[in-house]
Amino acid sequence: MSGHSKWNNIQGRKNAQDSKRSKVFQKLAREIFVAAKKGPDPNLNPSLRLVMDKAKAVNMPNDNIKRAIDKAAGNTNGENYDEVTYEGYAPGGIAVLVHALTDNKNRTSTNVRVAFNKNGGSLGETGSVSYMFDRKGYLVILREGLTVDEEEFMLEAIEAGADDVEISEDVFEIFTDPAAFSEVKDALQGAGYTFATAELSMFPTVYNEIAETNKTQFDKMMEALEDDDDVQEVYTNAEIN
């Protein structure tokens, strides 16, 4: 994965996300609600524990997290969300996966289709681009303030069960099999490391460079998708420079 740092992508969108912090919290609250319906105790519910860690990483207030869990535990009005994934192409053949949690599939599919069509893209059938992505555990540790040797850290992460480690000047990026994610995370946390990011994510097996002529449309499409209340994550195989 060298040269395709997901962290660069995260940092590249950070300012835009910060300006929409309330929307980020709203989406996380929905994700917490869905996970908490399987059980309100994060020690017994790995899915809830994972999304709570994700929420804390973006400084979501504890009151907001608790409110979403309590809402799930006391849900008597039948509120429910379906997980839906849309697949398609952005301008220039960039593969796009859109993961949504929705209480109205017709509304969400219409909004997603409009975001694609208005910006030079096209929705595809199920399976049309998902084969280009692998699901992996992803952990990021900021190197600022760390004195650990690079080779020493890499060995430590591999011994904890990581599949791969990417090292840059600013961060250690650790990739795991999804089934080993919690074990690797707990081992590194137990060794005293803290995470800037800890999540299960989708990673492209092949990257595609965005032509300069398509960049404006691509950015508008990403903004429209990420701004949709029902859309939780957007994954692409765009080359990040």
Short mmCIF file of C-alpha atoms in Angstrom, two decimals:
data_model
loop_
_atom_site.label_atom_id
_atom_site.label_comp_id
_atom_site.label_asym_id
_atom_site.label_seq_id
_atom_site.Cartn_x
_atom_site.Cartn_y
_atom_site.Cartn_z
CA MET A 1 0.00 0.00 0.00
CA SER A 2 3.02 2.22 -0.05
CA GLY A 3 2.30 5.56 -1.70
CA HIS A 4 -1.44 5.33 -1.13
CA SER A 5 -1.72 6.57 2.44
CA LYS A 6 -5.33 6.68 3.59
CA TRP A 7 -4.17 9.13 6.22
CA ASN A 8 -3.40 11.66 3.49
CA ASN A 9 -7.00 11.33 2.34
CA ILE A 10 -8.33 11.76 5.90
CA GLN A 11 -6.22 14.85 6.45
CA GLY A 12 -7.17 16.24 3.07
CA ARG A 13 -10.87 16.22 4.04
CA LYS A 14 -10.40 17.17 7.70
CA ASN A 15 -11.15 20.88 7.32
CA ALA A 16 -14.35 20.20 5.41
CA GLN A 17 -15.47 17.72 8.06
CA ASP A 18 -14.66 20.11 10.89
CA SER A 19 -16.96 22.71 9.33
CA LYS A 20 -19.77 20.11 9.40
CA ARG A 21 -19.06 18.70 12.85
CA SER A 22 -22.75 18.63 13.86
CA LYS A 23 -23.54 16.51 10.79
CA VAL A 24 -20.66 14.14 11.62
CA PHE A 25 -22.06 13.71 15.13
CA GLN A 26 -25.55 13.14 13.71
CA LYS A 27 -24.31 10.34 11.46
CA LEU A 28 -22.31 8.75 14.27
CA ALA A 29 -25.36 8.89 16.54
CA ARG A 30 -27.30 6.91 13.93
CA GLU A 31 -24.46 4.38 13.69
CA ILE A 32 -24.32 4.06 17.50
CA PHE A 33 -28.11 3.60 17.61
CA VAL A 34 -27.96 0.74 15.09
CA ALA A 35 -25.04 -0.96 16.87
CA ALA A 36 -26.61 -0.52 20.34
CA LYS A 37 -29.77 -2.35 19.28
CA LYS A 38 -27.65 -5.53 19.46
CA GLY A 39 -26.85 -4.71 23.09
CA PRO A 40 -26.05 -1.52 25.05
CA ASP A 41 -22.88 -2.81 26.76
CA PRO A 42 -19.77 -2.14 24.63
CA ASN A 43 -17.86 -4.81 26.56
CA LEU A 44 -20.31 -7.40 25.22
CA ASN A 45 -21.01 -5.75 21.87
CA PRO A 46 -17.87 -5.34 19.70
CA SER A 47 -19.78 -3.39 17.03
CA LEU A 48 -20.88 -0.80 19.57
CA ARG A 49 -17.42 -0.60 21.08
CA LEU A 50 -15.94 0.05 17.65
CA VAL A 51 -18.29 2.89 16.73
CA MET A 52 -17.92 4.42 20.21
CA ASP A 53 -14.15 4.51 19.68
CA LYS A 54 -14.76 6.11 16.30
CA ALA A 55 -16.99 8.75 17.91
CA LYS A 56 -14.49 9.53 20.63
CA ALA A 57 -11.71 9.91 18.03
CA VAL A 58 -13.59 12.92 16.59
CA ASN A 59 -14.38 14.29 20.06
CA MET A 60 -18.08 13.50 20.02
CA PRO A 61 -19.39 14.44 23.49
CA ASN A 62 -20.07 11.54 25.87
CA ASP A 63 -23.61 12.86 26.41
CA ASN A 64 -24.34 12.47 22.70
CA ILE A 65 -23.00 8.90 22.73
CA LYS A 66 -25.04 7.99 25.82
CA ARG A 67 -28.17 9.55 24.35
CA ALA A 68 -27.89 7.40 21.21
CA ILE A 69 -27.37 4.23 23.28
CA ASP A 70 -30.30 5.06 25.58
CA LYS A 71 -32.48 5.78 22.56
CA ALA A 72 -31.73 2.32 21.15
CA ALA A 73 -32.35 0.63 24.50
CA GLY A 74 -35.71 2.40 24.92
CA ASN A 75 -36.79 2.29 21.29
CA THR A 76 -40.49 1.52 21.32
CA ASN A 77 -41.65 3.38 18.22
CA GLY A 78 -40.23 0.89 15.75
CA GLU A 79 -37.49 3.22 14.48
CA ASN A 80 -35.12 1.23 12.33
CA TYR A 81 -32.40 1.75 9.74
CA ASP A 82 -31.38 -0.48 6.85
CA GLU A 83 -27.78 -0.80 5.70
CA VAL A 84 -27.50 -0.17 1.96
CA THR A 85 -24.45 -0.05 -0.29
CA TYR A 86 -24.44 1.67 -3.68
CA GLU A 87 -21.78 1.11 -6.33
CA GLY A 88 -20.83 3.19 -9.32
CA TYR A 89 -18.31 5.34 -11.11
CA ALA A 90 -17.25 8.95 -10.77
CA PRO A 91 -15.98 10.86 -13.84
CA GLY A 92 -12.95 9.22 -15.42
CA GLY A 93 -13.85 5.73 -14.25
CA ILE A 94 -13.11 6.26 -10.53
CA ALA A 95 -14.77 3.42 -8.59
CA VAL A 96 -17.09 4.56 -5.78
CA LEU A 97 -18.72 2.64 -2.92
CA VAL A 98 -21.38 4.43 -0.86
CA HIS A 99 -22.47 2.96 2.48
CA ALA A 100 -25.73 4.30 3.93
CA LEU A 101 -27.99 3.78 6.95
CA THR A 102 -31.51 4.77 5.97
CA ASP A 103 -35.11 4.61 7.13
CA ASN A 104 -36.29 5.34 3.57
CA LYS A 105 -34.50 3.47 0.78
CA ASN A 106 -36.38 5.29 -1.98
CA ARG A 107 -35.26 8.69 -0.68
CA THR A 108 -31.66 7.60 -0.26
CA SER A 109 -31.35 5.86 -3.64
CA THR A 110 -32.81 8.93 -5.36
CA ASN A 111 -30.38 11.29 -3.61
CA VAL A 112 -27.39 9.07 -4.36
CA ARG A 113 -28.39 8.69 -8.01
CA VAL A 114 -28.76 12.46 -8.38
CA ALA A 115 -25.31 13.02 -6.83
CA PHE A 116 -23.79 10.67 -9.41
CA ASN A 117 -25.75 11.82 -12.46
CA LYS A 118 -25.40 15.57 -11.84
CA ASN A 119 -21.62 15.25 -11.59
CA GLY A 120 -20.69 13.11 -14.56
CA GLY A 121 -20.91 9.75 -12.81
CA SER A 122 -23.14 6.72 -13.08
CA LEU A 123 -24.56 4.16 -10.66
CA GLY A 124 -23.82 0.51 -11.36
CA GLU A 125 -25.24 -2.85 -10.40
CA THR A 126 -24.39 -4.66 -7.16
CA GLY A 127 -20.90 -6.10 -7.53
CA SER A 128 -19.87 -3.73 -10.31
CA VAL A 129 -17.03 -2.15 -8.30
CA SER A 130 -17.01 -3.84 -4.88
CA TYR A 131 -14.61 -6.50 -6.18
CA MET A 132 -11.99 -3.74 -6.44
CA PHE A 133 -12.01 -3.21 -2.65
CA ASP A 134 -10.87 -5.25 0.35
CA ARG A 135 -12.20 -4.80 3.88
CA LYS A 136 -9.42 -4.27 6.41
CA GLY A 137 -8.86 -3.09 9.94
CA TYR A 138 -7.09 0.28 9.97
CA LEU A 139 -5.22 1.91 12.86
CA VAL A 140 -3.28 5.16 12.83
CA ILE A 141 -0.77 6.24 15.46
CA LEU A 142 0.67 9.75 15.32
CA ARG A 143 4.46 9.70 15.60
CA GLU A 144 4.79 13.08 17.29
CA GLY A 145 6.19 12.51 20.77
CA LEU A 146 7.02 8.85 20.15
CA THR A 147 10.60 7.65 20.54
CA VAL A 148 10.06 4.08 19.35
CA ASP A 149 12.35 2.87 16.56
CA GLU A 150 10.58 2.21 13.23
CA GLU A 151 11.76 -1.39 12.93
CA GLU A 152 10.95 -2.03 16.57
CA PHE A 153 7.42 -0.72 16.11
CA MET A 154 6.87 -2.71 12.93
CA LEU A 155 7.94 -5.90 14.70
CA GLU A 156 5.68 -5.07 17.65
CA ALA A 157 2.67 -4.54 15.37
CA ILE A 158 3.29 -7.72 13.37
CA GLU A 159 3.65 -9.73 16.56
CA ALA A 160 0.33 -8.27 17.72
CA GLY A 161 -1.26 -9.74 14.57
CA ALA A 162 -1.08 -6.91 12.01
CA ASP A 163 -0.88 -7.84 8.33
CA ASP A 164 1.04 -4.76 7.24
CA VAL A 165 2.51 -1.52 8.56
CA GLU A 166 3.10 1.63 6.52
CA ILE A 167 5.51 4.18 7.96
CA SER A 168 5.69 7.85 7.04
CA GLU A 169 7.22 10.87 8.70
CA ASP A 170 4.01 11.69 10.58
CA VAL A 171 2.23 8.40 11.28
CA PHE A 172 2.32 4.64 11.65
CA GLU A 173 -0.51 3.06 9.64
CA ILE A 174 -1.43 -0.48 10.66
CA PHE A 175 -3.58 -2.79 8.52
CA THR A 176 -5.21 -5.97 9.82
CA ASP A 177 -7.54 -8.74 8.84
CA PRO A 178 -11.04 -7.65 9.98
CA ALA A 179 -11.25 -10.64 12.35
CA ALA A 180 -7.96 -9.65 14.00
CA PHE A 181 -8.70 -5.94 14.29
CA SER A 182 -9.85 -5.87 17.94
CA GLU A 183 -7.03 -8.13 19.06
CA VAL A 184 -4.36 -5.96 17.39
CA LYS A 185 -5.96 -2.78 18.68
CA ASP A 186 -6.12 -4.08 22.26
CA ALA A 187 -2.52 -5.31 22.13
CA LEU A 188 -1.14 -1.98 20.91
CA GLN A 189 -3.36 -0.04 23.30
CA GLY A 190 -2.08 -2.24 26.12
CA ALA A 191 1.47 -1.37 25.05
CA GLY A 192 0.67 2.30 25.64
CA TYR A 193 -0.18 3.52 22.15
CA THR A 194 -3.15 5.78 21.39
CA PHE A 195 -4.91 5.96 18.03
CA ALA A 196 -5.78 8.91 15.84
CA THR A 197 -8.00 6.53 13.85
CA ALA A 198 -9.26 3.02 14.58
CA GLU A 199 -11.83 1.56 12.19
CA LEU A 200 -12.81 -1.13 9.74
CA SER A 201 -12.62 0.33 6.26
CA MET A 202 -12.56 -0.50 2.56
CA PHE A 203 -9.33 -0.23 0.59
CA PRO A 204 -8.97 -0.38 -3.20
CA THR A 205 -6.80 -3.08 -4.70
CA VAL A 206 -6.13 -0.86 -7.73
CA TYR A 207 -5.86 2.93 -7.72
CA ASN A 208 -7.02 5.27 -10.47
CA GLU A 209 -5.60 8.74 -10.96
CA ILE A 210 -8.08 11.60 -11.29
CA ALA A 211 -7.58 13.55 -14.50
CA GLU A 212 -7.34 17.30 -13.93
CA THR A 213 -10.36 17.82 -16.19
CA ASN A 214 -12.48 15.60 -13.92
CA LYS A 215 -11.32 16.86 -10.54
CA THR A 216 -13.96 19.57 -10.06
CA GLN A 217 -16.82 17.21 -10.87
CA PHE A 218 -15.31 14.49 -8.67
CA ASP A 219 -15.00 16.88 -5.71
CA LYS A 220 -18.61 18.06 -6.17
CA MET A 221 -19.82 14.46 -6.25
CA MET A 222 -17.94 13.59 -3.06
CA GLU A 223 -19.30 16.69 -1.33
CA ALA A 224 -22.89 15.89 -2.36
CA LEU A 225 -22.61 12.29 -1.16
CA GLU A 226 -20.87 13.09 2.11
CA ASP A 227 -23.37 15.86 2.84
CA ASP A 228 -26.32 13.47 2.59
CA ASP A 229 -27.75 12.63 6.03
CA ASP A 230 -28.18 8.95 5.15
CA VAL A 231 -24.66 8.40 3.79
CA GLN A 232 -22.23 7.09 6.40
CA GLU A 233 -19.10 6.40 4.34
CA VAL A 234 -17.86 6.97 0.81
CA TYR A 235 -14.95 4.91 -0.51
CA THR A 236 -13.16 5.46 -3.83
CA ASN A 237 -10.10 4.14 -5.62
CA ALA A 238 -8.96 7.67 -6.47
CA GLU A 239 -5.22 8.18 -6.40
CA ILE A 240 -4.32 10.56 -3.54
CA ASN A 241 -1.16 12.54 -4.18
#
